[in-house]
Amino acid sequence: MLSLENNVGDIETGSFCLTFEGTKRTGPIVPIITGGSMEYKYLENQKILIFKITEEIDEFKAKELRRKADYEIERFMPKRVIFDFNRVSFMDSSGIGMIIGRYKQTSMLGGKMELTNLRPAVRKIFEMSGVLRLIPEIDLEQEELPELQQNFI
Amino acid sequence: MENEMKLEFISKSNNEAFARIAVAAFVSSLDPTIEEISDIKTAVSEAVTNSIVHGYENKKGIIHIKCKIINRKIYIEISDNGKGIENVELAKQPLYTSKPDLERSGMGFTIMESFMDKLTVESILGVGTKIIMEKEIKELPKSENLTLEEALRG
């Protein structure tokens, strides 16, 4: 597995560019920003913005996630926004409000939204609220996104 | 088996995690499944969020939690001295929210109702709200219990 640190030597001026061993560079990507309750990655060629939430989602955390996600969505105006829940072991209904709010914002800017890696407890809440009829769950590994072979930190 | 505990904390939203984890730890003596624990944590989180956001409207107040275990049943009482709910039946409707501007989903009571076996709401305007929830923790035959490996994966 490659880590970001191994590759930072390849940063070009202007936009952040990284080359990953074993993968052909398909275009500049914005590297993973760590810290706080969410990391994100932007694939510029495909205009895909991926958020990886790294903490439990409740009323307290939802506020922070909302603010961070809105900022990045407005900045990149992505065609697709994917929320990765792989590390979310707990979510209450504050998460539903947060996701529907980002869905509205993404749609307004002409993009579509998807969810991935839902754990059983989180899927139960999304299913109950009908969110999955509006925002589909996808299998990120089925997507042909070579840049994603670079894992989040 | 019989056991009892009481918690009091101020209505700050960063206490939500503390409240649900404390209740989950208390229930753990009944050896619940991962799903049962997660249901209880979610229901507690919803009730505490309601007290903070609606009861106290983000002003400072005290939230009380009382938990009781009788045999294999857990009783959780969550109460506040906030503004109270005008129409409990309306508040319990799925998707109903009194604060739509704040991106609230209106699913709080629906989640409490469906994740727990029983939900009772008592509320008096200007006095406060008390929510009592109960859930039976099923006794699983040993072979059906999750193995440690499955539990860690789940």
mmCIF file of C-alpha atoms in Angstrom:
data_model
loop_
_atom_site.group_PDB
_atom_site.id
_atom_site.type_symbol
_atom_site.label_atom_id
_atom_site.label_comp_id
_atom_site.label_asym_id
_atom_site.label_seq_id
_atom_site.Cartn_x
_atom_site.Cartn_y
_atom_site.Cartn_z
ATOM 1 C CA MET A 1 0.000 0.000 0.000
ATOM 2 C CA LEU A 2 1.318 3.405 -0.898
ATOM 3 C CA SER A 3 1.253 6.276 1.458
ATOM 4 C CA LEU A 4 1.020 9.904 0.595
ATOM 5 C CA GLU A 5 4.352 10.660 2.268
ATOM 6 C CA ASN A 6 6.210 8.376 -0.144
ATOM 7 C CA ASN A 7 5.008 10.401 -3.063
ATOM 8 C CA VAL A 8 5.122 13.979 -1.965
ATOM 9 C CA GLY A 9 8.400 14.406 -3.859
ATOM 10 C CA ASP A 10 6.353 14.619 -7.008
ATOM 11 C CA ILE A 11 4.359 17.669 -6.047
ATOM 12 C CA GLU A 12 4.315 20.095 -8.941
ATOM 13 C CA THR A 13 3.780 23.764 -8.636
ATOM 14 C CA GLY A 14 0.298 25.137 -8.892
ATOM 15 C CA SER A 15 -2.114 22.277 -8.625
ATOM 16 C CA PHE A 16 -1.118 19.389 -6.426
ATOM 17 C CA CYS A 17 0.039 16.464 -8.574
ATOM 18 C CA LEU A 18 1.003 13.045 -7.350
ATOM 19 C CA THR A 19 2.268 9.968 -9.131
ATOM 20 C CA PHE A 20 1.549 6.617 -7.638
ATOM 21 C CA GLU A 21 3.817 3.678 -8.219
ATOM 22 C CA GLY A 22 2.183 1.075 -10.377
ATOM 23 C CA THR A 23 -0.651 3.307 -11.505
ATOM 24 C CA LYS A 24 -0.561 5.511 -14.532
ATOM 25 C CA ARG A 25 -1.173 9.085 -13.639
ATOM 26 C CA THR A 26 -4.510 10.026 -15.091
ATOM 27 C CA GLY A 27 -4.490 13.603 -14.020
ATOM 28 C CA PRO A 28 -4.004 15.862 -11.091
ATOM 29 C CA ILE A 29 -5.849 14.956 -7.958
ATOM 30 C CA VAL A 30 -6.210 16.864 -4.779
ATOM 31 C CA PRO A 31 -4.623 14.800 -2.049
ATOM 32 C CA ILE A 32 -6.313 13.594 1.025
ATOM 33 C CA ILE A 33 -6.753 16.211 3.670
ATOM 34 C CA THR A 34 -6.625 14.679 7.098
ATOM 35 C CA GLY A 35 -7.720 15.879 10.483
ATOM 36 C CA GLY A 36 -11.091 16.353 12.094
ATOM 37 C CA SER A 37 -14.034 14.116 11.441
ATOM 38 C CA MET A 38 -13.774 13.876 7.682
ATOM 39 C CA GLU A 39 -11.171 13.464 4.966
ATOM 40 C CA TYR A 40 -11.743 14.233 1.329
ATOM 41 C CA LYS A 41 -10.230 13.514 -2.023
ATOM 42 C CA TYR A 42 -11.024 15.185 -5.330
ATOM 43 C CA LEU A 43 -10.446 13.426 -8.645
ATOM 44 C CA GLU A 44 -10.170 16.322 -11.022
ATOM 45 C CA ASN A 45 -10.419 14.438 -14.333
ATOM 46 C CA GLN A 46 -13.682 12.749 -13.427
ATOM 47 C CA LYS A 47 -14.865 15.638 -11.267
ATOM 48 C CA ILE A 48 -15.561 13.270 -8.376
ATOM 49 C CA LEU A 49 -15.421 14.474 -4.795
ATOM 50 C CA ILE A 50 -15.122 11.724 -2.190
ATOM 51 C CA PHE A 51 -15.673 12.336 1.490
ATOM 52 C CA LYS A 52 -14.571 9.760 3.990
ATOM 53 C CA ILE A 53 -16.230 10.290 7.343
ATOM 54 C CA THR A 54 -14.009 9.037 10.131
ATOM 55 C CA GLU A 55 -16.131 9.413 13.261
ATOM 56 C CA GLU A 56 -19.522 8.612 14.705
ATOM 57 C CA ILE A 57 -22.238 10.924 13.368
ATOM 58 C CA ASP A 58 -24.528 12.622 15.869
ATOM 59 C CA GLU A 59 -25.925 16.109 16.321
ATOM 60 C CA PHE A 60 -22.570 17.407 17.545
ATOM 61 C CA LYS A 61 -20.495 15.977 14.676
ATOM 62 C CA ALA A 62 -23.112 16.649 11.986
ATOM 63 C CA LYS A 63 -22.631 20.400 12.388
ATOM 64 C CA GLU A 64 -18.946 20.141 11.614
ATOM 65 C CA LEU A 65 -19.439 17.692 8.719
ATOM 66 C CA ARG A 66 -22.089 19.957 7.193
ATOM 67 C CA ARG A 67 -19.811 22.969 7.224
ATOM 68 C CA LYS A 68 -16.789 21.141 5.822
ATOM 69 C CA ALA A 69 -18.716 19.315 3.095
ATOM 70 C CA ASP A 70 -20.508 22.467 1.936
ATOM 71 C CA TYR A 71 -17.227 24.300 1.644
ATOM 72 C CA GLU A 72 -15.617 21.612 -0.546
ATOM 73 C CA ILE A 73 -18.715 21.031 -2.693
ATOM 74 C CA GLU A 74 -18.973 24.725 -3.463
ATOM 75 C CA ARG A 75 -15.258 24.953 -4.133
ATOM 76 C CA PHE A 76 -15.032 22.032 -6.579
ATOM 77 C CA MET A 77 -18.567 21.952 -8.039
ATOM 78 C CA PRO A 78 -18.185 18.183 -8.601
ATOM 79 C CA LYS A 79 -20.236 16.042 -10.988
ATOM 80 C CA ARG A 80 -20.358 13.279 -8.410
ATOM 81 C CA VAL A 81 -20.136 13.402 -4.643
ATOM 82 C CA ILE A 82 -19.475 10.108 -2.854
ATOM 83 C CA PHE A 83 -19.741 9.738 0.914
ATOM 84 C CA ASP A 84 -17.673 6.827 2.222
ATOM 85 C CA PHE A 85 -19.036 5.447 5.521
ATOM 86 C CA ASN A 86 -16.470 2.703 5.974
ATOM 87 C CA ARG A 87 -15.304 4.093 9.298
ATOM 88 C CA VAL A 88 -18.695 5.175 10.606
ATOM 89 C CA SER A 89 -19.812 2.698 13.240
ATOM 90 C CA PHE A 90 -22.636 4.827 14.608
ATOM 91 C CA MET A 91 -25.090 7.303 13.141
ATOM 92 C CA ASP A 92 -28.343 8.766 14.430
ATOM 93 C CA SER A 93 -30.965 10.774 12.553
ATOM 94 C CA SER A 94 -28.736 13.863 12.546
ATOM 95 C CA GLY A 95 -26.823 12.022 9.812
ATOM 96 C CA ILE A 96 -29.964 11.775 7.659
ATOM 97 C CA GLY A 97 -30.486 15.528 7.866
ATOM 98 C CA MET A 98 -26.843 16.150 7.052
ATOM 99 C CA ILE A 99 -26.851 13.815 4.013
ATOM 100 C CA ILE A 100 -30.148 15.123 2.610
ATOM 101 C CA GLY A 101 -28.900 18.677 3.008
ATOM 102 C CA ARG A 102 -25.706 17.887 1.022
ATOM 103 C CA TYR A 103 -27.808 16.045 -1.571
ATOM 104 C CA LYS A 104 -29.896 19.168 -2.124
ATOM 105 C CA GLN A 105 -26.806 21.310 -2.417
ATOM 106 C CA THR A 106 -25.047 18.906 -4.819
ATOM 107 C CA SER A 107 -28.169 18.597 -7.007
ATOM 108 C CA MET A 108 -28.554 22.354 -7.077
ATOM 109 C CA LEU A 109 -25.031 22.621 -8.469
ATOM 110 C CA GLY A 110 -25.806 19.965 -11.100
ATOM 111 C CA GLY A 111 -24.070 16.988 -9.494
ATOM 112 C CA LYS A 112 -25.274 13.625 -8.232
ATOM 113 C CA MET A 113 -24.619 11.986 -4.925
ATOM 114 C CA GLU A 114 -23.878 8.434 -3.812
ATOM 115 C CA LEU A 115 -23.121 6.578 -0.602
ATOM 116 C CA THR A 116 -20.686 3.728 -0.152
ATOM 117 C CA ASN A 117 -19.422 1.208 2.418
ATOM 118 C CA LEU A 118 -22.461 1.403 4.700
ATOM 119 C CA ARG A 119 -22.195 -0.737 7.810
ATOM 120 C CA PRO A 120 -25.328 -2.605 8.952
ATOM 121 C CA ALA A 121 -26.209 -0.133 11.740
ATOM 122 C CA VAL A 122 -25.860 2.844 9.414
ATOM 123 C CA ARG A 123 -27.698 1.157 6.530
ATOM 124 C CA LYS A 124 -30.607 0.400 8.872
ATOM 125 C CA ILE A 125 -31.101 4.124 9.546
ATOM 126 C CA PHE A 126 -30.805 5.086 5.883
ATOM 127 C CA GLU A 127 -33.224 2.332 4.830
ATOM 128 C CA MET A 128 -35.744 3.291 7.462
ATOM 129 C CA SER A 129 -35.778 6.906 6.407
ATOM 130 C CA GLY A 130 -36.052 6.116 2.692
ATOM 131 C CA VAL A 131 -32.809 7.940 1.908
ATOM 132 C CA LEU A 132 -31.522 5.023 -0.204
ATOM 133 C CA ARG A 133 -34.379 5.505 -2.659
ATOM 134 C CA LEU A 134 -33.097 9.019 -3.267
ATOM 135 C CA ILE A 135 -29.349 8.557 -2.925
ATOM 136 C CA PRO A 136 -28.048 5.192 -4.181
ATOM 137 C CA GLU A 137 -25.495 3.034 -2.439
ATOM 138 C CA ILE A 138 -22.623 2.036 -4.721
ATOM 139 C CA ASP A 139 -19.697 -0.369 -4.501
ATOM 140 C CA LEU A 140 -16.631 1.812 -4.704
ATOM 141 C CA GLU A 141 -14.453 -1.133 -5.695
ATOM 142 C CA GLN A 142 -16.533 -1.709 -8.824
ATOM 143 C CA GLU A 143 -15.801 1.819 -9.999
ATOM 144 C CA GLU A 144 -12.922 2.215 -12.382
ATOM 145 C CA LEU A 145 -11.042 4.819 -10.464
ATOM 146 C CA PRO A 146 -7.335 3.987 -10.528
ATOM 147 C CA GLU A 147 -6.581 7.002 -8.358
ATOM 148 C CA LEU A 148 -8.486 5.342 -5.567
ATOM 149 C CA GLN A 149 -5.968 2.551 -5.303
ATOM 150 C CA GLN A 150 -4.243 5.138 -3.224
ATOM 151 C CA ASN A 151 -6.059 4.623 0.014
ATOM 152 C CA PHE A 152 -7.112 7.308 2.352
ATOM 153 C CA ILE A 153 -4.674 7.685 5.169
ATOM 154 C CA MET B 1 -31.016 -9.775 37.418
ATOM 155 C CA GLU B 2 -31.645 -6.307 38.761
ATOM 156 C CA ASN B 3 -29.563 -3.192 38.425
ATOM 157 C CA GLU B 4 -30.040 0.558 38.344
ATOM 158 C CA MET B 5 -28.118 3.723 37.476
ATOM 159 C CA LYS B 6 -28.631 7.459 37.158
ATOM 160 C CA LEU B 7 -26.822 10.082 35.069
ATOM 161 C CA GLU B 8 -27.034 13.861 34.951
ATOM 162 C CA PHE B 9 -25.234 16.114 32.528
ATOM 163 C CA ILE B 10 -25.651 19.545 30.984
ATOM 164 C CA SER B 11 -27.329 19.946 27.622
ATOM 165 C CA LYS B 12 -24.285 20.242 25.411
ATOM 166 C CA SER B 13 -24.325 18.263 22.194
ATOM 167 C CA ASN B 14 -20.844 16.907 22.814
ATOM 168 C CA ASN B 15 -22.342 15.025 25.780
ATOM 169 C CA GLU B 16 -24.450 12.901 23.401
ATOM 170 C CA ALA B 17 -21.636 10.442 22.804
ATOM 171 C CA PHE B 18 -20.986 10.204 26.553
ATOM 172 C CA ALA B 19 -24.669 9.500 27.266
ATOM 173 C CA ARG B 20 -25.155 6.747 24.698
ATOM 174 C CA ILE B 21 -21.848 5.067 25.514
ATOM 175 C CA ALA B 22 -22.628 5.114 29.252
ATOM 176 C CA VAL B 23 -26.034 3.513 28.670
ATOM 177 C CA ALA B 24 -24.512 0.940 26.294
ATOM 178 C CA ALA B 25 -21.884 0.053 28.891
ATOM 179 C CA PHE B 26 -24.579 -0.348 31.547
ATOM 180 C CA VAL B 27 -26.603 -2.686 29.295
ATOM 181 C CA SER B 28 -23.571 -4.742 28.335
ATOM 182 C CA SER B 29 -23.948 -6.935 31.429
ATOM 183 C CA LEU B 30 -26.952 -8.521 29.670
ATOM 184 C CA ASP B 31 -24.671 -9.674 26.864
ATOM 185 C CA PRO B 32 -26.621 -7.989 24.032
ATOM 186 C CA THR B 33 -25.865 -8.475 20.345
ATOM 187 C CA ILE B 34 -24.063 -5.790 18.361
ATOM 188 C CA GLU B 35 -27.388 -4.873 16.762
ATOM 189 C CA GLU B 36 -29.208 -4.521 20.088
ATOM 190 C CA ILE B 37 -26.445 -2.305 21.454
ATOM 191 C CA SER B 38 -26.474 -0.182 18.354
ATOM 192 C CA ASP B 39 -30.294 0.175 18.503
ATOM 193 C CA ILE B 40 -30.113 1.315 22.137
ATOM 194 C CA LYS B 41 -27.297 3.770 21.425
ATOM 195 C CA THR B 42 -29.254 5.266 18.541
ATOM 196 C CA ALA B 43 -32.467 5.602 20.568
ATOM 197 C CA VAL B 44 -30.588 7.291 23.448
ATOM 198 C CA SER B 45 -28.863 9.618 21.030
ATOM 199 C CA GLU B 46 -32.209 10.632 19.486
ATOM 200 C CA ALA B 47 -33.794 11.339 22.874
ATOM 201 C CA VAL B 48 -30.816 13.349 24.136
ATOM 202 C CA THR B 49 -30.661 15.323 20.869
ATOM 203 C CA ASN B 50 -34.355 16.151 21.261
ATOM 204 C CA SER B 51 -33.784 17.458 24.787
ATOM 205 C CA ILE B 52 -30.846 19.612 23.696
ATOM 206 C CA VAL B 53 -32.237 20.977 20.434
ATOM 207 C CA HIS B 54 -35.964 21.169 21.194
ATOM 208 C CA GLY B 55 -36.341 20.992 24.984
ATOM 209 C CA TYR B 56 -33.637 23.447 25.902
ATOM 210 C CA GLU B 57 -33.251 24.976 22.423
ATOM 211 C CA ASN B 58 -29.478 24.886 22.833
ATOM 212 C CA LYS B 59 -29.606 26.821 26.110
ATOM 213 C CA LYS B 60 -28.064 25.397 29.241
ATOM 214 C CA GLY B 61 -30.104 22.862 31.145
ATOM 215 C CA ILE B 62 -29.781 19.497 32.830
ATOM 216 C CA ILE B 63 -30.637 16.181 31.207
ATOM 217 C CA HIS B 64 -31.397 13.209 33.455
ATOM 218 C CA ILE B 65 -31.050 9.577 32.473
ATOM 219 C CA LYS B 66 -32.244 6.716 34.645
ATOM 220 C CA CYS B 67 -31.659 3.124 33.623
ATOM 221 C CA LYS B 68 -33.046 0.007 35.162
ATOM 222 C CA ILE B 69 -32.478 -3.618 34.323
ATOM 223 C CA ILE B 70 -35.130 -6.073 35.461
ATOM 224 C CA ASN B 71 -34.495 -9.637 34.342
ATOM 225 C CA ARG B 72 -33.636 -9.247 30.665
ATOM 226 C CA LYS B 73 -35.419 -5.930 30.148
ATOM 227 C CA ILE B 74 -33.760 -2.548 30.059
ATOM 228 C CA TYR B 75 -35.804 0.545 30.964
ATOM 229 C CA ILE B 76 -34.360 3.901 30.001
ATOM 230 C CA GLU B 77 -35.888 7.154 31.203
ATOM 231 C CA ILE B 78 -34.577 10.380 29.688
ATOM 232 C CA SER B 79 -35.989 13.640 30.990
ATOM 233 C CA ASP B 80 -35.436 17.372 30.755
ATOM 234 C CA ASN B 81 -36.940 20.515 32.294
ATOM 235 C CA GLY B 82 -37.194 22.229 28.948
ATOM 236 C CA LYS B 83 -40.072 23.837 27.143
ATOM 237 C CA GLY B 84 -42.115 20.663 26.576
ATOM 238 C CA ILE B 85 -43.884 19.348 23.486
ATOM 239 C CA GLU B 86 -47.170 20.961 22.526
ATOM 240 C CA ASN B 87 -48.562 18.038 20.569
ATOM 241 C CA VAL B 88 -46.864 14.726 21.297
ATOM 242 C CA GLU B 89 -48.852 12.787 18.670
ATOM 243 C CA LEU B 90 -47.826 15.247 15.967
ATOM 244 C CA ALA B 91 -44.200 15.231 17.113
ATOM 245 C CA LYS B 92 -44.156 11.437 16.820
ATOM 246 C CA GLN B 93 -45.214 11.474 13.168
ATOM 247 C CA PRO B 94 -42.431 10.346 10.833
ATOM 248 C CA LEU B 95 -40.751 13.278 9.077
ATOM 249 C CA TYR B 96 -42.501 15.866 11.266
ATOM 250 C CA THR B 97 -40.112 18.483 12.559
ATOM 251 C CA SER B 98 -40.748 21.771 14.289
ATOM 252 C CA LYS B 99 -37.424 23.079 13.017
ATOM 253 C CA PRO B 100 -37.257 22.279 9.266
ATOM 254 C CA ASP B 101 -34.826 25.134 8.687
ATOM 255 C CA LEU B 102 -32.137 23.318 10.674
ATOM 256 C CA GLU B 103 -31.978 20.259 8.382
ATOM 257 C CA ARG B 104 -33.723 18.097 10.927
ATOM 258 C CA SER B 105 -35.002 14.843 9.497
ATOM 259 C CA GLY B 106 -38.017 14.464 11.780
ATOM 260 C CA MET B 107 -37.138 10.811 12.334
ATOM 261 C CA GLY B 108 -36.163 10.940 16.013
ATOM 262 C CA PHE B 109 -39.314 9.501 17.598
ATOM 263 C CA THR B 110 -39.804 7.071 14.695
ATOM 264 C CA ILE B 111 -36.333 5.651 15.301
ATOM 265 C CA MET B 112 -36.901 5.424 19.073
ATOM 266 C CA GLU B 113 -40.210 3.654 18.468
ATOM 267 C CA SER B 114 -38.898 1.131 15.991
ATOM 268 C CA PHE B 115 -35.531 0.431 17.618
ATOM 269 C CA MET B 116 -36.994 -0.111 21.076
ATOM 270 C CA ASP B 117 -39.878 -2.367 22.118
ATOM 271 C CA LYS B 118 -41.896 0.381 23.756
ATOM 272 C CA LEU B 119 -41.821 4.161 23.905
ATOM 273 C CA THR B 120 -43.788 6.419 26.257
ATOM 274 C CA VAL B 121 -43.643 10.203 26.017
ATOM 275 C CA GLU B 122 -44.915 12.453 28.785
ATOM 276 C CA SER B 123 -44.671 16.166 28.253
ATOM 277 C CA ILE B 124 -46.024 19.272 29.934
ATOM 278 C CA LEU B 125 -45.580 22.652 28.265
ATOM 279 C CA GLY B 126 -43.177 24.814 30.218
ATOM 280 C CA VAL B 127 -42.303 22.001 32.617
ATOM 281 C CA GLY B 128 -40.423 19.444 30.575
ATOM 282 C CA THR B 129 -40.461 16.131 28.770
ATOM 283 C CA LYS B 130 -39.909 12.592 29.967
ATOM 284 C CA ILE B 131 -39.295 9.689 27.623
ATOM 285 C CA ILE B 132 -39.414 6.104 28.813
ATOM 286 C CA MET B 133 -38.169 3.356 26.545
ATOM 287 C CA GLU B 134 -37.901 -0.346 27.144
ATOM 288 C CA LYS B 135 -36.268 -3.189 25.307
ATOM 289 C CA GLU B 136 -35.852 -6.828 25.988
ATOM 290 C CA ILE B 137 -32.388 -8.210 25.409
ATOM 291 C CA LYS B 138 -32.895 -11.622 23.867
ATOM 292 C CA GLU B 139 -31.019 -14.513 25.320
ATOM 293 C CA LEU B 140 -29.257 -16.219 22.458
ATOM 294 C CA PRO B 141 -28.256 -19.855 22.520
ATOM 295 C CA LYS B 142 -24.481 -19.999 22.712
ATOM 296 C CA SER B 143 -23.980 -21.259 19.155
ATOM 297 C CA GLU B 144 -25.857 -18.331 17.643
ATOM 298 C CA ASN B 145 -23.785 -15.744 19.403
ATOM 299 C CA LEU B 146 -21.423 -13.767 17.233
ATOM 300 C CA THR B 147 -17.876 -14.951 17.389
ATOM 301 C CA LEU B 148 -15.325 -12.343 18.339
ATOM 302 C CA GLU B 149 -14.113 -12.273 14.737
ATOM 303 C CA GLU B 150 -17.606 -11.567 13.379
ATOM 304 C CA ALA B 151 -18.207 -8.941 15.998
ATOM 305 C CA LEU B 152 -15.038 -7.090 15.088
ATOM 306 C CA ARG B 153 -15.904 -7.205 11.414
ATOM 307 C CA GLY B 154 -19.510 -6.119 11.923
#
